[in-house]
XYZ file of C-alpha atoms in Angstrom:
507
model
C -24.875 -9.013 7.775
C -22.698 -7.552 10.212
C -19.470 -9.731 11.035
C -20.616 -10.447 14.405
C -24.180 -11.832 13.818
C -25.402 -12.735 17.735
C -23.765 -12.129 20.877
C -23.252 -15.500 22.897
C -21.763 -15.563 26.697
C -19.422 -18.035 25.627
C -19.048 -18.011 21.485
C -18.390 -16.093 19.000
C -19.914 -16.932 15.986
C -18.195 -14.861 12.791
C -19.767 -14.623 9.370
C -18.484 -13.355 6.662
C -20.538 -9.515 5.890
C -19.789 -9.337 1.983
C -21.996 -13.037 1.895
C -23.439 -13.942 5.868
C -21.326 -16.996 5.342
C -20.466 -17.974 8.783
C -16.435 -17.860 8.872
C -15.625 -19.607 12.392
C -16.364 -19.723 15.567
C -13.755 -18.897 18.622
C -14.302 -18.644 22.563
C -15.077 -15.834 25.191
C -12.503 -15.906 27.724
C -13.315 -14.554 30.114
C -11.842 -13.053 33.643
C -10.353 -15.938 35.161
C -9.134 -17.781 31.611
C -7.027 -13.741 30.673
C -5.631 -14.182 34.080
C -4.891 -17.905 33.866
C -2.887 -16.917 30.185
C -1.399 -13.987 31.803
C 0.637 -16.006 34.240
C 1.441 -18.035 32.308
C 2.997 -15.995 30.108
C 4.331 -13.610 33.155
C 6.063 -17.350 33.646
C 7.824 -18.137 30.566
C 9.260 -14.207 30.216
C 12.110 -14.346 31.574
C 13.576 -17.163 29.690
C 12.472 -15.578 26.436
C 14.184 -12.066 27.246
C 17.507 -14.035 28.630
C 18.039 -15.195 24.849
C 18.569 -11.136 24.158
C 18.288 -10.059 20.622
C 20.488 -12.497 18.948
C 18.306 -15.660 20.525
C 14.768 -13.969 20.122
C 15.278 -12.982 16.625
C 16.178 -17.082 16.042
C 12.450 -17.488 16.702
C 11.390 -14.573 15.142
C 12.505 -15.077 11.543
C 11.179 -18.635 11.462
C 7.419 -17.009 12.514
C 8.010 -14.493 9.671
C 8.776 -17.489 6.703
C 6.392 -19.219 8.443
C 3.156 -16.378 7.588
C 5.097 -16.024 4.262
C 4.371 -19.890 3.638
C 1.129 -19.329 4.838
C 0.271 -16.457 2.843
C -2.163 -17.593 1.044
C -4.328 -19.276 3.579
C -4.045 -16.340 5.729
C -5.644 -14.046 2.959
C -8.904 -16.741 2.462
C -8.643 -16.269 6.030
C -8.829 -12.712 5.888
C -11.410 -12.201 3.258
C -13.970 -14.852 4.932
C -14.390 -12.597 8.127
C -14.000 -8.950 6.948
C -14.998 -9.055 3.335
C -12.119 -7.762 1.737
C -11.376 -7.971 -1.725
C -8.099 -10.344 -2.578
C -6.408 -7.254 -3.641
C -6.525 -5.655 -0.138
C -6.205 -8.657 2.401
C -2.923 -10.180 0.259
C -1.416 -7.439 1.734
C -1.574 -7.737 5.217
C 0.511 -11.043 5.929
C 3.466 -9.957 3.856
C 3.113 -6.502 5.306
C 3.346 -7.985 9.014
C 6.475 -10.307 7.695
C 7.965 -6.336 6.417
C 7.742 -6.283 10.210
C 8.785 -8.955 11.959
C 12.217 -8.831 9.704
C 12.870 -5.487 10.367
C 12.720 -5.527 14.181
C 14.170 -8.827 14.674
C 17.434 -7.679 12.330
C 17.507 -4.499 14.194
C 16.514 -5.051 17.938
C 20.054 -6.118 19.224
C 21.017 -2.521 18.187
C 18.200 -0.657 18.861
C 18.326 -2.239 22.650
C 21.836 -1.978 23.362
C 23.326 0.364 26.303
C 23.435 3.462 25.977
C 26.105 5.846 27.774
C 25.461 9.842 27.933
C 28.328 11.847 27.897
C 28.455 13.868 31.348
C 27.254 17.090 31.254
C 29.360 18.494 33.342
C 33.251 17.785 33.838
C 31.483 17.148 37.544
C 30.649 13.827 36.604
C 33.265 12.460 34.232
C 34.589 10.368 36.911
C 31.216 8.396 36.474
C 30.664 6.047 34.105
C 26.868 6.724 32.934
C 24.957 3.803 31.104
C 20.942 3.312 30.216
C 20.289 -0.251 30.230
C 16.630 -1.309 28.629
C 14.373 -3.741 30.430
C 11.104 -5.354 29.103
C 8.072 -4.689 30.527
C 7.357 -8.469 31.435
C 3.580 -8.357 29.906
C 2.539 -6.279 27.362
C -1.036 -5.863 26.276
C -1.977 -5.454 22.538
C -5.862 -4.466 22.116
C -6.562 -4.400 17.995
C -9.186 -3.503 15.441
C -11.525 -4.770 13.438
C -9.831 -2.966 10.341
C -6.636 -4.900 9.616
C -7.051 -8.318 11.535
C -3.256 -10.180 10.849
C -1.393 -6.682 10.148
C -2.534 -4.688 13.585
C -1.160 -6.817 15.373
C 1.854 -7.058 12.617
C 2.470 -3.792 14.239
C 2.524 -4.097 17.798
C 3.384 -7.230 18.275
C 6.741 -8.041 16.734
C 8.883 -4.993 18.580
C 7.571 -5.728 21.939
C 8.451 -9.988 21.455
C 11.676 -8.502 19.870
C 11.806 -6.420 23.124
C 11.713 -9.083 24.964
C 8.308 -8.854 26.716
C 5.460 -11.572 26.561
C 2.546 -10.600 25.027
C -1.355 -11.125 25.218
C -3.310 -9.967 22.316
C -7.127 -9.586 22.149
C -8.484 -8.731 19.011
C -11.779 -6.973 18.182
C -14.795 -9.745 18.554
C -16.173 -9.003 14.604
C -12.444 -10.108 13.225
C -10.679 -12.555 15.298
C -10.363 -15.453 13.662
C -6.915 -13.666 11.399
C -5.397 -13.406 15.281
C -5.915 -16.870 15.679
C -3.657 -17.387 12.703
C -1.407 -14.928 13.950
C -0.805 -16.924 17.674
C -0.932 -20.042 15.878
C 1.836 -19.608 13.001
C 3.973 -18.941 16.727
C 3.091 -21.907 18.283
C 3.332 -24.001 14.705
C 7.296 -23.462 14.706
C 7.356 -24.586 18.561
C 8.995 -20.537 19.634
C 8.922 -19.978 23.634
C 5.141 -19.757 24.922
C 5.430 -16.094 25.151
C 2.279 -15.024 22.737
C -1.166 -15.478 23.590
C -4.332 -15.088 22.546
C -7.560 -13.623 24.555
C -10.917 -13.563 22.267
C -14.302 -12.290 23.804
C -15.994 -8.909 24.013
C -14.783 -5.815 26.185
C -15.196 -7.432 29.235
C -12.261 -9.554 27.587
C -10.416 -6.294 26.835
C -10.924 -4.632 30.271
C -9.806 -8.569 31.967
C -6.014 -7.807 29.692
C -5.637 -4.674 31.087
C -5.962 -5.585 34.795
C -3.043 -7.684 33.906
C -0.581 -5.912 31.771
C 1.864 -4.291 32.718
C 2.145 -1.767 29.038
C -0.749 -1.635 27.092
C -1.132 -1.362 23.017
C -4.539 0.108 21.647
C -6.005 1.078 18.299
C -9.184 1.361 17.769
C -11.615 4.780 18.802
C -10.966 7.882 19.846
C -14.566 6.588 22.377
C -13.144 3.890 23.239
C -9.894 4.601 23.575
C -10.535 7.167 26.606
C -11.731 4.392 27.874
C -8.803 2.700 28.010
C -6.680 5.053 29.559
C -8.737 5.577 32.815
C -8.772 1.793 32.928
C -4.494 2.291 32.696
C -4.843 5.794 34.584
C -6.362 3.461 37.684
C -3.149 0.729 37.759
C -0.355 2.904 37.027
C 0.341 1.168 33.928
C 2.168 2.829 30.265
C 0.047 3.079 27.007
C -0.160 4.209 23.626
C -3.340 4.874 22.042
C -3.637 5.278 18.239
C -6.892 6.223 17.947
C -9.591 8.284 15.414
C -8.372 10.329 12.325
C -10.326 12.910 9.101
C -6.919 12.524 7.558
C -7.012 15.699 4.962
C -5.673 16.380 1.543
C -4.336 19.762 0.024
C -4.248 19.897 -3.979
C -2.239 22.606 -5.360
C -2.918 24.617 -8.011
C 0.972 23.579 -9.657
C 0.029 19.320 -8.906
C 0.304 16.954 -10.707
C -3.664 16.828 -11.069
C -3.475 12.851 -12.821
C -1.186 10.856 -10.124
C -3.370 13.929 -7.182
C -6.469 11.794 -8.574
C -4.504 8.794 -8.121
C -3.703 8.925 -5.213
C -6.306 10.299 -3.093
C -8.397 7.840 -5.136
C -6.189 4.984 -3.281
C -5.562 6.664 0.224
C -9.528 7.181 -0.115
C -10.468 3.564 -1.223
C -8.228 1.356 0.004
C -9.818 -1.674 2.087
C -12.749 0.474 1.593
C -11.744 2.975 3.248
C -11.319 1.361 6.456
C -7.895 2.940 7.692
C -7.368 4.891 10.371
C -5.222 6.689 7.545
C -7.555 6.951 5.043
C -8.022 10.153 3.017
C -11.153 11.658 4.417
C -11.356 15.065 2.612
C -9.740 16.941 0.197
C -9.295 20.722 -0.230
C -8.344 22.143 -3.829
C -7.779 25.036 -4.799
C -9.915 26.509 -6.537
C -8.257 27.414 -10.093
C -7.892 23.917 -10.778
C -10.765 22.453 -8.291
C -13.156 21.365 -11.601
C -10.365 19.581 -13.359
C -9.724 17.637 -10.239
C -13.094 17.113 -9.390
C -14.035 15.712 -12.738
C -10.186 13.722 -12.472
C -11.062 12.049 -9.068
C -14.738 11.040 -9.608
C -13.922 9.562 -13.041
C -11.043 7.328 -11.134
C -13.605 6.443 -8.176
C -16.673 5.916 -10.475
C -14.558 3.118 -12.447
C -13.486 1.243 -9.551
C -14.878 -2.466 -9.133
C -16.202 -3.723 -5.717
C -16.144 -7.527 -4.388
C -13.702 -10.450 -4.460
C -11.587 -10.157 -7.305
C -12.372 -6.262 -7.659
C -10.891 -3.051 -6.236
C -12.448 -3.379 -3.397
C -14.616 -5.129 -0.678
C -17.502 -4.952 1.749
C -17.574 -2.696 5.143
C -16.358 -4.797 8.056
C -20.417 -4.428 9.464
C -23.602 -2.777 8.903
C -23.507 -0.550 11.643
C -20.221 1.244 9.641
C -21.283 1.107 6.640
C -24.573 3.072 8.318
C -22.676 5.987 9.039
C -20.956 6.079 5.412
C -24.905 5.961 4.572
C -25.979 8.127 7.208
C -22.794 11.331 6.078
C -23.576 11.216 2.153
C -26.991 11.378 3.106
C -26.692 14.367 5.373
C -24.264 15.412 2.664
C -26.561 15.467 -0.240
C -29.844 16.951 1.474
C -27.741 20.414 2.712
C -26.551 20.987 -1.200
C -23.416 19.055 -1.641
C -23.813 16.835 -5.410
C -23.088 13.426 -5.263
C -20.500 12.498 -8.698
C -19.948 8.792 -8.024
C -20.808 5.809 -5.678
C -23.821 7.726 -3.337
C -25.662 4.403 -1.942
C -25.356 1.088 -1.016
C -25.262 -1.484 -3.321
C -27.794 -4.047 -2.033
C -24.905 -6.591 -1.417
C -24.186 -7.416 2.183
C -22.557 -4.919 3.446
C -21.178 -3.325 0.443
C -21.196 0.841 -0.144
C -20.219 1.748 -3.538
C -16.984 4.014 -3.540
C -18.588 7.490 -3.614
C -16.942 11.148 -4.303
C -18.888 14.313 -2.751
C -18.275 18.159 -4.669
C -19.581 21.088 -3.857
C -19.294 20.291 0.086
C -19.399 22.197 3.368
C -17.032 22.059 5.677
C -20.103 21.582 8.652
C -21.561 18.639 6.994
C -20.888 15.341 8.834
C -18.949 13.969 5.886
C -16.123 16.673 7.002
C -16.592 17.133 10.833
C -17.090 13.327 11.627
C -15.037 10.384 11.114
C -16.325 8.078 8.348
C -14.060 4.927 8.087
C -15.288 4.572 5.026
C -15.493 4.796 1.037
C -16.389 8.684 0.897
C -14.202 11.898 -0.179
C -15.510 14.715 -0.186
C -13.941 17.494 -1.912
C -13.638 21.251 -0.999
C -12.546 24.129 -2.564
C -10.428 26.500 -1.218
C -9.466 30.131 -2.482
C -5.616 29.363 -1.577
C -2.539 27.430 0.622
C -3.386 29.166 3.661
C -7.299 28.423 3.619
C -6.419 24.433 2.853
C -4.077 24.326 5.866
C -6.495 26.348 7.772
C -9.917 23.904 7.496
C -7.683 20.949 7.610
C -6.054 22.574 10.576
C -9.488 23.199 12.217
C -10.336 19.002 13.486
C -9.974 17.030 16.377
C -8.274 14.821 15.106
C -4.359 15.108 13.704
C -3.518 11.303 12.164
C -1.727 11.962 9.479
C -2.270 14.029 5.738
C -1.513 14.285 2.029
C 0.197 17.317 0.552
C 0.321 17.399 -3.463
C 1.759 19.919 -5.362
C 5.294 20.106 -8.129
C 7.374 22.526 -5.758
C 9.065 20.703 -3.730
C 9.762 23.166 -0.785
C 5.937 24.311 -0.973
C 5.328 20.548 -0.076
C 8.086 21.002 2.718
C 7.130 23.865 3.850
C 3.444 23.027 3.939
C 3.691 19.763 6.041
C 5.174 21.305 8.789
C 1.912 24.002 9.169
C 0.012 20.677 9.113
C -1.143 19.368 12.750
C -0.501 15.739 12.360
C 1.841 12.643 13.075
C 2.451 12.645 9.892
C 2.256 13.976 6.204
C 3.259 12.729 2.560
C 3.646 14.492 -0.124
C 2.543 13.344 -3.256
C 2.269 10.074 -1.705
C -0.805 8.799 0.167
C -0.209 5.432 3.188
C 3.438 5.311 2.691
C 4.690 6.422 5.982
C 2.140 3.115 7.649
C 4.349 0.752 6.004
C 7.640 2.510 6.990
C 8.842 1.694 10.515
C 11.644 3.276 11.027
C 8.946 6.537 10.965
C 7.020 6.882 13.760
C 3.156 6.236 13.540
C 1.519 8.087 16.301
C -1.732 10.657 16.173
C -1.843 14.560 17.204
C -4.671 15.969 19.273
C -7.710 13.526 19.615
C -5.915 10.864 17.291
C -3.908 9.474 19.815
C -1.161 9.201 22.537
C 2.342 7.861 21.939
C 4.033 6.751 18.642
C 4.646 2.719 17.393
C 7.835 2.185 15.424
C 9.974 4.962 14.445
C 13.015 3.016 14.866
C 14.453 2.758 17.824
C 12.224 4.522 19.893
C 9.221 1.843 18.612
C 10.585 -0.880 20.445
C 12.294 0.928 23.934
C 8.542 1.870 24.353
C 8.499 -1.610 25.511
C 11.123 -1.200 28.378
C 11.731 0.229 31.118
C 14.759 1.906 31.212
C 17.082 2.023 34.265
C 19.806 4.637 34.738
C 22.981 2.668 35.833
C 26.027 4.972 37.730
C 29.489 3.558 38.457
C 32.736 5.511 39.401
C 35.691 5.627 36.545
C 38.356 6.245 38.973
C 39.909 4.059 42.389
C 36.939 5.204 44.580
C 37.787 6.506 48.477
C 36.147 5.567 51.696
C 33.964 8.923 51.563
C 32.918 11.105 48.856
C 32.538 15.250 49.289
C 29.095 15.275 50.192
C 28.954 12.214 52.294
C 28.194 12.303 55.589
C 29.074 14.049 58.232
C 28.090 17.161 56.815
C 31.120 19.813 56.475
C 30.199 23.479 55.481
C 34.123 23.433 54.251
C 33.375 20.654 51.949
C 30.165 22.098 50.599
C 31.633 25.430 49.475
C 33.783 23.670 47.673
C 31.647 21.637 45.934
C 29.051 24.045 45.316
C 31.994 26.139 44.163
C 33.449 23.714 41.684
C 29.124 23.042 40.353
C 29.414 26.963 39.957
C 32.163 27.105 38.242
C 31.825 24.850 35.268
C 28.100 26.093 35.691
C 26.790 29.495 35.360
C 28.551 31.966 33.297
C 30.278 35.323 34.023
C 30.871 36.364 37.353
C 28.459 33.941 38.726
C 31.237 31.730 38.102
C 32.778 32.715 41.621
C 29.636 33.477 43.312
C 29.574 37.124 42.761
C 26.257 39.017 41.633
C 26.444 41.121 38.132
C 28.389 44.339 38.108
C 24.987 46.395 37.709
C 22.913 44.087 40.414
């Protein structure tokens, strides 16, 4: 049973994909409703901006407290609409509260005016300022894999910047977003966070009214979003698909590598943009590593109280099935799992050995609980195969040699590399999170850059010294004054004889 049972023009009924039980309903917001909500948010935004970082911090920390106080309820809602296990679902509320604290606490520092130094003595008579003004309305479109945490990554920095935000969650899992916005409303915060629920048409309507658009989802949909934003000439950020590689070197701690890769590949049933989706192991330790990985994955339990939960949709489960079936038909060996369990949308955690790089399980995004493993001759072959992908979101490197790990990290064509770890960068807002190649455009988080992205930068110049009635280059035009200006500019920017308007001796 897919999370959304059927399409209705006015109402979305959400089902638990693990059990088929009805989890709840939300309305389908049409273009007129989206336009009205956008207008209300834009009307409230100037007062929100005027509060400044310190005033906004008070409301954001109150929101954080509401989320922590309602964490158990939020977890229950997450489980009801996604079929996640309790351990997977329980992380989302707390991780979101951590992000809110980070952006609320650091916004004043990150948004402070900058005063660049003059690049030349000619301009030292001027005072330069870079100021940051938020986009009035930020649109955020989030996917179904982390219905509470994904808004938690993108909405808090936009609010901290002083923007109003209209959130459009996936139609597959909209109930958690209802809770996300409900918390903001219940604390009595200014009305600058809104919710628009619906299908693709609702998202399109949001793009029509946003001043900045942040999208997380598939690469195919991301292309359509980019086109729609380009037509309106609005800026956007895209975090898209991934096919993240893990490289296990022969000097690695194989026990830690197997444990870390099992978690990095199976967390949230593999439905993570930065999941480990393909593994390259140096030949001397291939057999030992594969045995350890298969034992770890084969011992995992599924269900509400297990290690992992169900797939969010039947369609996603079927993609996983196809990748495994095509791999085994081409000669791959199943060492653990390999099939749907027959209950809901569960798919057994799977390890595939003797895999070929051309197999769909290695070339296409799976977004499910599979770990295909390839034997490589050395680190150079591992890096070559890891980079041979249209995706470039993140990667992991497993080695006992710190310098070797750092060196390999810089050879990988991805936006993030975790050495002897997995997924950790996602939880660190001081680090940029974004994809190379077809994995995205722009970055979320990354310290000051993560909040400045939601702002328009404004350059302000002002005199440092008492002003005259006219400047050297102002009208009426004068060859003499122009000559003086050019000579001064040459003197401070050129080198050698060119500083004085002379040609080099050998010319």
